[in-house]
Coordinates of C-alpha atoms in Angstrom, one line a residue:
M11 CA -21.3 19.4 2.0
T12 CA -20.1 22.7 2.6
H13 CA -17.7 25.1 1.4
P14 CA -17.9 28.5 0.4
A15 CA -19.7 29.9 -2.6
A16 CA -17.3 31.0 -4.8
Y17 CA -15.4 28.1 -4.6
E18 CA -18.6 26.4 -5.5
Q19 CA -18.7 28.5 -8.9
Q20 CA -14.9 28.0 -9.3
I21 CA -15.8 23.9 -9.4
R22 CA -18.4 23.8 -11.2
A23 CA -17.0 26.6 -13.6
A24 CA -13.8 24.1 -14.1
G25 CA -16.0 21.0 -14.2
A26 CA -18.0 22.7 -17.2
L27 CA -15.5 23.4 -19.0
L28 CA -13.6 19.9 -18.6
A29 CA -16.3 18.4 -19.1
S30 CA -16.6 20.4 -22.7
A31 CA -12.9 18.6 -23.5
V32 CA -13.3 15.3 -22.4
Q33 CA -14.6 12.4 -24.2
P34 CA -15.1 8.9 -22.8
T35 CA -12.5 6.4 -23.6
G36 CA -14.2 3.4 -23.1
T37 CA -10.8 1.3 -21.1
G38 CA -8.3 2.1 -19.2
A39 CA -8.0 4.1 -15.7
A40 CA -11.0 5.8 -16.3
A41 CA -14.0 4.4 -18.6
H42 CA -16.2 7.7 -17.7
V43 CA -13.7 10.4 -18.5
G44 CA -10.2 10.6 -21.3
R45 CA -8.5 12.8 -17.9
R46 CA -5.2 12.3 -20.4
R47 CA -6.9 14.4 -23.1
F48 CA -8.4 16.7 -21.2
L49 CA -5.3 17.9 -19.7
T50 CA -4.3 18.7 -23.5
A51 CA -7.1 21.4 -24.0
T52 CA -6.5 24.6 -23.2
G53 CA -9.5 25.9 -22.1
A54 CA -10.0 23.0 -19.2
A55 CA -5.9 22.9 -18.3
A56 CA -6.4 26.6 -17.6
A57 CA -10.2 26.0 -15.5
L58 CA -8.7 23.1 -13.8
A59 CA -5.3 25.7 -12.9
F60 CA -8.1 28.3 -11.9
A61 CA -9.7 26.1 -9.9
T62 CA -6.7 23.9 -7.7
N63 CA -3.9 26.9 -8.1
L64 CA -1.5 25.1 -10.2
P65 CA 1.7 26.8 -10.6
G66 CA 2.7 28.0 -13.6
A67 CA 5.9 29.1 -15.9
G68 CA 6.4 32.3 -13.6
A69 CA 6.3 30.0 -10.1
A70 CA 9.9 30.3 -10.5
Y71 CA 9.9 33.8 -10.6
A72 CA 8.1 34.4 -7.9
A73 CA 8.7 37.4 -5.5
E74 CA 11.5 36.2 -2.8
A75 CA 10.7 37.1 0.9
D76 CA 12.8 38.5 3.4
T77 CA 12.9 35.7 6.2
R78 CA 13.3 38.4 8.6
Q79 CA 9.7 39.1 8.1
I80 CA 9.0 35.2 9.8
T81 CA 8.7 36.5 13.2
E82 CA 7.0 33.4 14.4
N83 CA 8.0 29.6 14.6
P84 CA 7.4 28.7 10.8
F85 CA 8.1 24.6 11.4
T86 CA 4.7 24.1 13.4
L87 CA 4.4 20.8 11.4
G88 CA 7.4 19.3 12.1
V89 CA 9.6 17.3 9.7
A90 CA 9.3 13.9 7.5
S91 CA 11.6 11.4 5.7
G92 CA 10.0 9.0 3.2
D93 CA 10.6 6.8 -0.1
P94 CA 14.6 5.3 1.1
Q95 CA 16.8 4.3 -1.5
P96 CA 20.3 3.4 -0.8
G97 CA 21.7 6.6 -1.7
S98 CA 19.0 8.9 -1.3
V99 CA 16.0 9.7 1.0
V100 CA 13.3 12.6 0.3
L101 CA 13.3 15.3 3.6
W102 CA 9.6 17.0 4.1
T103 CA 8.7 20.3 6.1
R104 CA 6.3 22.6 5.4
L105 CA 6.2 26.3 6.3
A106 CA 3.0 27.5 8.6
P107 CA 3.7 30.0 11.3
R108 CA -0.1 29.9 11.3
P109 CA -0.9 26.4 10.4
Y110 CA -5.0 26.8 11.5
E111 CA -5.8 30.0 8.9
P112 CA -5.7 29.9 5.3
G113 CA -2.0 31.1 3.7
N114 CA -0.6 29.5 7.3
G115 CA 0.9 32.9 7.9
M116 CA 3.3 33.0 5.3
P117 CA 3.5 35.7 2.6
N118 CA 2.8 35.0 -1.0
A119 CA 6.5 34.9 -2.0
R120 CA 8.6 32.3 -2.2
V121 CA 10.9 31.7 0.8
T122 CA 14.6 30.1 0.7
V123 CA 14.9 26.9 3.2
R124 CA 18.4 25.7 4.3
W125 CA 18.8 22.3 4.9
E126 CA 21.5 19.9 6.5
V127 CA 22.2 16.1 6.9
A128 CA 24.5 14.4 9.2
Y129 CA 25.8 11.5 10.6
D130 CA 25.4 12.7 14.1
E131 CA 22.2 14.3 15.7
R132 CA 24.5 17.2 17.2
F133 CA 25.2 18.0 13.4
T134 CA 29.3 18.2 14.2
R135 CA 29.6 15.8 10.9
L136 CA 27.7 17.0 7.8
A137 CA 26.8 14.6 5.1
G138 CA 25.1 16.9 2.9
R139 CA 23.4 20.4 2.6
G140 CA 22.1 23.0 0.3
R141 CA 19.2 25.2 0.0
A142 CA 15.7 25.1 -1.6
D143 CA 12.8 27.6 -2.1
A144 CA 9.7 27.0 -0.8
H145 CA 7.0 28.3 -3.2
P146 CA 3.5 29.8 -2.3
E147 CA 2.2 27.5 -5.1
F148 CA 2.8 24.4 -3.2
N149 CA 1.6 25.9 -0.2
H150 CA 5.5 26.5 0.9
S151 CA 6.1 22.9 1.3
V152 CA 9.8 21.9 0.7
H153 CA 11.0 18.3 -1.0
I154 CA 14.7 17.4 -0.4
E155 CA 16.1 14.5 -2.3
P156 CA 19.6 14.6 -1.4
T157 CA 22.1 12.5 -3.2
G158 CA 25.4 10.7 -2.6
L159 CA 24.7 8.9 0.9
A160 CA 26.0 6.0 2.5
P161 CA 23.2 2.9 1.9
D162 CA 21.8 1.3 4.9
R163 CA 22.9 4.2 6.9
V164 CA 21.1 6.0 9.9
Y165 CA 21.1 9.6 9.4
Y166 CA 19.6 12.9 10.5
Y167 CA 18.4 16.1 9.2
R168 CA 17.0 19.6 9.7
F169 CA 15.6 23.2 8.2
R170 CA 16.5 26.9 8.7
A171 CA 14.2 29.3 7.3
G172 CA 15.4 32.8 8.2
S173 CA 16.4 32.6 12.0
W174 CA 14.1 29.8 12.5
I175 CA 15.4 25.9 12.8
S176 CA 13.1 23.1 12.3
P177 CA 13.0 20.0 14.6
V178 CA 15.9 17.0 14.1
G179 CA 14.6 13.9 12.1
R180 CA 16.4 10.7 11.9
T181 CA 16.3 8.7 8.9
R182 CA 17.9 5.6 7.4
T183 CA 18.6 4.7 4.1
A184 CA 17.6 1.2 2.0
P185 CA 20.6 -0.9 1.8
A186 CA 22.3 -1.4 -1.7
R187 CA 20.6 -3.9 -4.1
G188 CA 22.5 -6.5 -4.2
A189 CA 23.5 -6.3 -0.3
R190 CA 22.8 -9.3 1.7
I191 CA 21.0 -8.4 4.7
S192 CA 20.1 -10.1 7.5
E193 CA 17.1 -8.5 8.9
L194 CA 14.5 -5.9 8.0
K195 CA 11.9 -4.6 10.5
L196 CA 9.2 -2.6 9.5
A197 CA 5.8 -1.5 10.7
A198 CA 2.1 -0.6 8.7
V199 CA 0.0 2.1 9.5
S200 CA -3.5 3.1 8.2
C201 CA -6.4 5.0 9.1
Q202 CA -6.1 8.0 11.3
A203 CA -9.1 10.2 12.0
Y204 CA -8.4 13.0 13.9
H205 CA -11.8 13.3 15.1
D206 CA -12.1 9.7 16.6
G207 CA -9.4 10.0 19.1
Y208 CA -5.8 10.7 19.7
F209 CA -3.1 9.4 17.6
T210 CA -1.7 7.7 20.7
A211 CA -0.2 4.7 18.7
Y212 CA 1.8 7.3 16.9
R213 CA 4.0 7.7 20.1
H214 CA 4.5 4.0 20.9
L215 CA 5.7 3.6 17.2
A216 CA 7.8 6.7 17.6
Q217 CA 10.2 4.2 20.2
E218 CA 10.3 1.6 17.8
D219 CA 13.2 0.2 16.9
L220 CA 12.2 0.1 13.0
D221 CA 13.9 0.6 9.7
V222 CA 10.8 2.0 7.5
V223 CA 7.0 2.8 8.3
F224 CA 4.6 2.0 5.9
H225 CA 1.4 4.0 6.0
L226 CA -1.4 2.2 3.8
G227 CA -4.2 5.0 3.7
D228 CA -6.9 7.4 5.3
Y229 CA -3.8 9.6 6.4
L230 CA -7.0 12.0 6.8
Y231 CA -10.3 12.3 6.6
E232 CA -12.7 14.7 4.6
Y233 CA -16.0 14.7 7.1
P234 CA -15.9 17.8 9.3
V235 CA -13.8 18.5 12.7
G236 CA -16.0 20.6 15.6
A237 CA -14.4 23.0 17.7
A238 CA -13.7 20.3 20.8
G239 CA -12.0 17.8 18.1
G240 CA -15.0 15.1 18.2
A241 CA -14.2 12.3 20.1
R242 CA -10.8 14.1 21.8
N243 CA -13.1 16.4 23.4
Y244 CA -10.6 19.1 23.9
T245 CA -11.4 21.4 26.7
D246 CA -7.9 23.4 26.7
R247 CA -8.4 24.7 23.4
K248 CA -11.1 25.2 20.4
L249 CA -10.7 24.7 16.9
P250 CA -11.9 27.3 14.3
A251 CA -15.1 26.6 12.4
L252 CA -13.1 26.2 9.2
F253 CA -12.1 23.1 10.2
N254 CA -16.1 21.9 10.4
R255 CA -16.7 21.3 7.0
E256 CA -16.2 18.4 4.5
T257 CA -12.9 18.6 2.8
V258 CA -13.5 19.9 -1.2
T259 CA -10.9 22.7 -2.3
L260 CA -7.7 22.9 -2.4
E261 CA -7.7 25.5 0.5
D262 CA -10.0 23.1 2.7
Y263 CA -7.4 20.3 2.3
R264 CA -4.1 21.5 2.9
L265 CA -6.2 22.8 6.0
R266 CA -6.8 19.5 7.0
Y267 CA -3.4 18.7 6.7
A268 CA -2.3 21.1 8.8
L269 CA -4.8 19.9 11.7
Y270 CA -3.7 16.7 11.3
R271 CA 0.4 17.4 10.6
S272 CA -0.2 19.6 13.8
D273 CA -0.5 16.6 16.2
P274 CA 2.7 15.9 18.3
D275 CA 2.4 11.9 18.2
L276 CA 2.2 12.1 14.4
Q277 CA 4.8 14.8 14.3
A278 CA 7.0 12.5 16.5
A279 CA 6.6 9.2 14.8
H280 CA 7.6 11.4 11.1
A281 CA 10.6 12.1 12.9
A282 CA 11.6 9.0 14.1
H283 CA 11.4 6.6 10.7
P284 CA 10.9 7.3 7.4
F285 CA 7.7 6.8 6.0
I286 CA 6.2 5.1 2.6
V287 CA 3.2 6.4 1.6
T288 CA 0.0 5.5 -0.5
W289 CA -3.5 6.9 -0.5
D290 CA -6.9 5.2 -0.3
D291 CA -10.3 7.3 -0.2
H292 CA -10.9 9.2 2.7
E293 CA -7.6 11.6 1.2
V294 CA -10.1 12.8 -1.4
E295 CA -13.9 11.1 -0.8
N296 CA -15.4 8.0 0.9
N297 CA -15.5 5.0 -1.7
Y298 CA -14.3 7.2 -4.8
A299 CA -13.8 4.9 -7.7
S300 CA -11.4 6.4 -10.6
D301 CA -13.5 9.6 -11.3
I302 CA -16.9 8.3 -9.7
S303 CA -17.5 10.1 -6.9
E304 CA -19.5 8.4 -3.9
D305 CA -21.9 11.6 -4.4
D306 CA -22.5 10.7 -7.8
L307 CA -21.0 14.4 -9.0
P308 CA -20.3 15.0 -12.9
P309 CA -17.4 12.8 -13.4
A310 CA -15.6 16.7 -15.2
E311 CA -16.7 18.1 -11.7
F312 CA -15.3 15.6 -9.2
L313 CA -12.0 15.2 -10.9
V314 CA -11.3 19.1 -10.3
R315 CA -11.7 17.7 -6.5
R316 CA -9.7 15.2 -7.3
A317 CA -6.7 17.1 -8.5
A318 CA -6.8 19.3 -5.2
A319 CA -7.1 16.4 -3.1
Y320 CA -4.4 14.7 -4.7
R321 CA -2.0 18.2 -5.1
A322 CA -2.5 18.7 -1.5
Y323 CA -1.4 14.7 -0.8
W324 CA 2.2 15.3 -1.9
E325 CA 2.9 18.7 -0.7
N326 CA 2.0 17.4 2.6
Q327 CA 4.2 14.0 2.1
P328 CA 7.7 13.3 1.8
L329 CA 7.0 12.1 -1.8
R330 CA 9.5 12.3 -5.0
R331 CA 8.9 14.4 -7.9
P332 CA 7.7 11.3 -10.2
Q333 CA 4.9 11.1 -7.6
R334 CA 3.9 14.8 -8.4
P335 CA 0.3 15.1 -9.3
N336 CA -0.4 16.7 -12.9
G337 CA -3.5 17.6 -12.4
P338 CA -6.3 15.1 -11.5
D339 CA -3.4 12.2 -11.8
A340 CA -0.9 10.7 -10.4
R341 CA 1.7 7.6 -10.4
L342 CA 1.7 6.7 -6.9
Y343 CA 2.4 3.1 -7.3
R344 CA 6.0 2.4 -7.3
R345 CA 8.6 0.1 -6.4
L346 CA 11.6 0.0 -3.9
Q347 CA 14.0 -2.8 -3.2
F348 CA 16.0 -3.3 0.0
G349 CA 19.0 -5.3 -0.9
Q350 CA 17.9 -9.1 -1.6
L351 CA 16.1 -9.4 1.1
A352 CA 12.8 -7.5 0.4
Q353 CA 11.6 -6.1 -2.7
F354 CA 8.1 -3.8 -2.1
D355 CA 5.3 -3.2 -4.8
I356 CA 3.4 0.0 -3.3
L357 CA 0.0 -0.1 -5.0
D358 CA -2.7 2.4 -5.7
T359 CA -6.1 0.5 -5.5
R360 CA -8.2 3.6 -5.5
Q361 CA -7.3 5.9 -8.7
Y362 CA -7.6 3.5 -11.4
R363 CA -10.4 1.0 -10.2
S364 CA -14.1 -0.2 -11.8
D365 CA -17.0 1.1 -10.2
Q366 CA -18.1 -0.7 -6.9
A367 CA -20.5 -3.7 -8.2
Y368 CA -23.8 -3.4 -6.9
G369 CA -24.1 0.2 -5.5
D370 CA -21.1 -0.9 -3.3
G371 CA -21.8 -2.5 0.6
W372 CA -22.2 -5.8 1.1
H373 CA -23.7 -8.2 -1.2
T374 CA -23.6 -11.8 -1.9
P375 CA -21.2 -12.4 -4.7
G376 CA -22.4 -12.7 -8.4
P377 CA -22.4 -12.2 -11.7
E378 CA -21.3 -8.2 -11.3
S379 CA -18.7 -8.5 -9.0
E380 CA -17.4 -11.9 -10.5
D381 CA -17.0 -10.2 -13.9
P382 CA -14.0 -10.9 -15.7
E383 CA -13.5 -7.1 -17.1
R384 CA -13.7 -5.5 -13.3
T385 CA -10.3 -4.4 -12.2
L386 CA -9.0 -2.9 -8.9
T387 CA -5.6 -2.0 -9.8
G388 CA -6.3 -0.8 -13.6
A389 CA -4.5 -3.1 -16.3
A390 CA -1.3 -0.9 -16.8
Q391 CA -0.9 -1.2 -12.7
E392 CA -1.8 -5.6 -12.9
R393 CA 1.1 -5.7 -15.4
W394 CA 3.5 -3.6 -13.8
L395 CA 2.7 -5.6 -10.8
I396 CA 3.4 -9.1 -12.4
D397 CA 6.2 -7.8 -14.4
G398 CA 8.4 -6.9 -11.6
W399 CA 7.6 -10.3 -9.8
R400 CA 9.0 -11.7 -12.7
Q401 CA 12.0 -9.7 -12.9
S402 CA 12.4 -10.0 -8.9
T403 CA 15.5 -12.0 -6.8
A404 CA 14.3 -10.5 -3.4
R405 CA 13.5 -13.3 -1.0
W406 CA 10.1 -11.6 0.1
N407 CA 8.1 -10.0 -2.3
V408 CA 5.6 -7.5 -0.4
V409 CA 2.8 -5.8 -1.6
P410 CA 1.7 -2.5 0.7
Q411 CA -1.8 -2.0 -0.6
Q412 CA -4.7 -0.7 0.9
V413 CA -8.1 -2.8 1.0
T414 CA -8.4 -6.7 2.0
F415 CA -7.2 -9.1 -0.1
S416 CA -8.4 -12.1 1.4
E417 CA -11.9 -13.4 1.6
R418 CA -13.8 -12.2 4.1
R419 CA -17.0 -13.5 4.8
N420 CA -19.8 -11.9 7.1
A421 CA -21.7 -15.4 7.6
T422 CA -21.3 -19.0 7.4
G423 CA -23.3 -21.2 4.7
P424 CA -24.7 -19.8 1.1
G425 CA -26.3 -16.4 2.1
Y426 CA -22.9 -15.2 3.1
Q427 CA -21.9 -11.6 1.9
V428 CA -18.6 -9.9 1.2
S429 CA -17.7 -6.1 0.8
M430 CA -18.2 -5.0 -3.0
D431 CA -15.5 -2.1 -2.1
A432 CA -12.7 -4.8 -1.0
W433 CA -10.7 -7.1 -3.4
D434 CA -13.7 -10.0 -2.9
G435 CA -15.7 -7.6 -5.3
Y436 CA -13.0 -7.5 -7.7
A437 CA -13.0 -11.8 -7.6
A438 CA -11.4 -12.1 -11.4
S439 CA -8.5 -8.6 -10.4
R440 CA -7.4 -11.2 -7.4
A441 CA -7.5 -14.6 -9.4
R442 CA -5.7 -12.4 -11.9
V443 CA -2.8 -11.5 -9.4
L444 CA -2.6 -14.6 -7.8
A445 CA -2.1 -16.4 -11.0
G446 CA 0.4 -13.7 -11.8
A447 CA 2.4 -14.4 -8.5
E448 CA 2.3 -18.2 -9.3
S449 CA 3.6 -17.7 -12.9
A450 CA 6.4 -15.4 -11.7
G451 CA 7.3 -18.2 -9.3
V452 CA 6.9 -16.0 -6.2
D453 CA 7.3 -18.3 -3.3
N454 CA 7.1 -16.0 -0.6
L455 CA 4.0 -13.2 -1.0
V456 CA 3.3 -10.9 1.8
V457 CA 0.2 -8.7 1.4
L458 CA 0.3 -5.3 4.0
T459 CA -3.0 -3.7 4.6
G460 CA -5.2 -1.4 5.9
D461 CA -8.5 0.0 5.5
V462 CA -11.1 -1.7 7.8
H463 CA -10.1 -0.2 11.4
V464 CA -9.2 -4.0 13.0
H465 CA -6.3 -6.2 12.7
Y466 CA -6.7 -9.2 10.9
A467 CA -4.0 -12.0 10.1
F468 CA -4.8 -14.4 7.1
D469 CA -3.4 -17.0 4.7
I470 CA -3.7 -16.4 1.1
K471 CA -5.7 -19.3 -0.4
K472 CA -5.1 -20.2 -4.0
D473 CA -9.0 -20.9 -3.9
F474 CA -10.7 -19.3 -0.9
K475 CA -13.8 -21.5 -1.6
D476 CA -12.0 -24.8 -0.8
P477 CA -10.0 -24.3 2.3
D478 CA -7.4 -27.3 1.7
S479 CA -6.3 -25.5 -1.1
P480 CA -2.9 -24.4 -1.3
T481 CA -1.8 -21.3 0.9
A482 CA -0.2 -18.7 -2.0
G483 CA 1.1 -16.4 0.9
V484 CA 0.0 -14.5 3.9
E485 CA -1.9 -10.8 4.2
F486 CA -1.3 -8.6 7.9
V487 CA -4.0 -6.3 8.0
T488 CA -3.5 -3.4 10.4
T489 CA -5.9 -2.1 12.5
S490 CA -6.9 1.7 12.4
I491 CA -4.5 4.8 14.7
A492 CA -7.8 5.9 15.7
S493 CA -10.2 5.3 13.4
G494 CA -13.0 3.8 14.9
K495 CA -12.8 5.4 18.4
D496 CA -11.4 2.6 21.2
G497 CA -12.8 -0.3 19.6
A498 CA -12.8 -3.8 21.4
D499 CA -10.8 -6.9 21.8
R500 CA -13.4 -8.8 20.5
P501 CA -15.8 -6.9 18.4
A502 CA -19.6 -8.6 18.1
N503 CA -19.2 -10.3 14.8
W504 CA -16.0 -12.1 16.4
A505 CA -17.3 -15.3 16.4
T506 CA -19.0 -15.2 12.9
Y507 CA -15.6 -14.1 11.3
M508 CA -13.8 -16.7 12.4
A509 CA -15.8 -19.7 11.7
A510 CA -16.7 -18.4 8.4
N511 CA -13.3 -17.7 7.3
P512 CA -10.7 -20.9 8.2
H513 CA -7.9 -18.8 6.7
M514 CA -8.5 -16.0 9.1
K515 CA -5.8 -16.7 12.1
F516 CA -6.7 -13.7 13.8
Y517 CA -9.3 -10.8 14.6
N518 CA -8.9 -8.0 16.8
G519 CA -10.8 -4.8 17.3
R520 CA -8.4 -2.1 19.2
R521 CA -6.3 0.7 17.5
G522 CA -2.8 0.5 17.1
Y523 CA -0.4 -1.1 14.1
V524 CA 1.5 -3.7 12.8
T525 CA 5.3 -4.1 12.9
V526 CA 6.8 -7.3 10.8
T527 CA 10.0 -8.5 11.0
L528 CA 11.6 -10.2 7.6
D529 CA 14.5 -12.6 7.8
Q530 CA 16.0 -14.9 5.7
D531 CA 13.5 -17.9 7.5
T532 CA 10.6 -16.3 8.7
A533 CA 8.1 -13.4 8.2
R534 CA 7.2 -12.5 12.3
A535 CA 3.9 -10.5 12.8
D536 CA 3.7 -8.6 16.1
Y537 CA 0.2 -7.0 16.2
R538 CA 0.6 -3.6 18.5
T539 CA -2.5 -2.3 20.3
V540 CA -3.1 0.1 22.7
S541 CA -5.9 0.1 25.5
A542 CA -7.9 3.3 24.2
V543 CA -7.7 6.6 21.9
T544 CA -10.5 8.8 23.2
T545 CA -8.3 9.6 26.1
P546 CA -5.0 10.5 25.8
G547 CA -1.4 8.0 27.1
A548 CA -2.7 4.6 26.6
P549 CA -0.3 2.1 26.9
V550 CA 0.9 0.0 24.2
A551 CA 0.5 -4.2 24.3
T552 CA 1.2 -7.2 21.8
A553 CA -2.0 -8.5 21.0
A554 CA -0.8 -11.8 19.1
S555 CA 2.3 -12.3 17.1
F556 CA 2.7 -14.7 14.1
V557 CA 5.3 -16.0 11.6
S558 CA 5.4 -17.7 8.4
E559 CA 8.6 -19.6 7.2
A560 CA 10.1 -18.9 4.0
G561 CA 8.9 -21.5 1.4
D562 CA 6.5 -22.6 3.3
P563 CA 3.6 -20.2 3.6
G564 CA 1.1 -20.3 6.2
L565 CA 1.2 -18.3 9.7
K566 CA 1.5 -19.8 12.8
S567 CA 1.4 -18.5 16.6
A568 CA 4.6 -17.2 17.7

């Protein structure tokens, strides 16, 4: 990994101080490091703040910039909305006149940003307006949480900074919790490696008639991006060399978000629909597990990097204040209600997990992967999920999360292997969740998944070792937006996977997204694909459609 020597010295110094302040806990989310404990240690907290530029009490008193000094368009990264509630939705933007350089061309001072929410796209009837400060400590990002909006209604929003006006965004509030709604249409997206291709699928997604979009992780990738943008193979521009290194520091992550968010197709999707986001691994580092780095960094040192990554993630997503990180910790799992039709339990399967069994990769299941003490969610999140199901009155209980939930064997016969990074590597954790769903009386379980860069459709079996066991729910796995480049309709292992996994009803390796329509009777998934991402402008098509009937889980071709 490459980063400036000064930053490396900062991180190592912070890690050394943190290591002297932490103690092993043996249980909970961090078996190696007591993160909550070290944040209370003055020296360690100071080191962490130094390494990640956390704002202190003085942030509120930072000098105010004269907006007349902003002589270039500061809204180059577009606008976004997210986490809709019946009377509120988060509105986001980030000021960046020059997004491809450190500091983004903004002064080291707070900037007053005005915002407006309207009933119409021309802003002739306002529903709300106000002012907010864009602080340099938050990379001049803005998170607005307007209240008093009507439930289940489309609104339009925009921002102003000085004489500059942002693009207009369209959003929608959630239905009232007790509302009887006839239909809800969502999309699931995941995995958008900029260097693997264009975000063409987002341009098509922006044209879909949707209530909300779920982003299931890998919003960015930490890997270097060359001057030509990797597989995009630019000939009309040259990206700065600062992108051609792995993201490690807070500045690295902030700049990488600027690169991704400058993409016009991604901007179009965010401007068209509210997003509900959760992360996977690449927002920090490939296949990390809790405080355990893929590169075997000392946990305290890795947590400094994780703190920087988590902070940049919050700065660049339409997330509410409770999701703002506290050093290397952030409560990202949360619950959203859409009337009586759907309850969404958004998971974080990366921050609290046990280390991957057998050193990660694909292995035959064994005592290590089947250890009953292993967890993918952490004990607290697991209890929260099952308790939420027990209290749910929704027709559909939907779980947006990151890694493949259903069993996925790579061969027929007894010598098969499964992924140690997915739920297959945490068999006891999956069994507890399924038992919890059964004990809570969850009849209509839908799992939404990303991560694997392919489309899958699964029947979730109560016992995957018995193909005739009851079906507990269905899983819709969305392919990537760009990761994996163009892909193929039938990857080389298609026949093997379909034969080895009778509960797998569909497998496609193109790029794209999934739309899911919920009503009182069915959950319908439409698997949308684009023919290419290494060249721009590919058309979109529906590769397959499936339905699962309420009260009778199991996928049928639509």
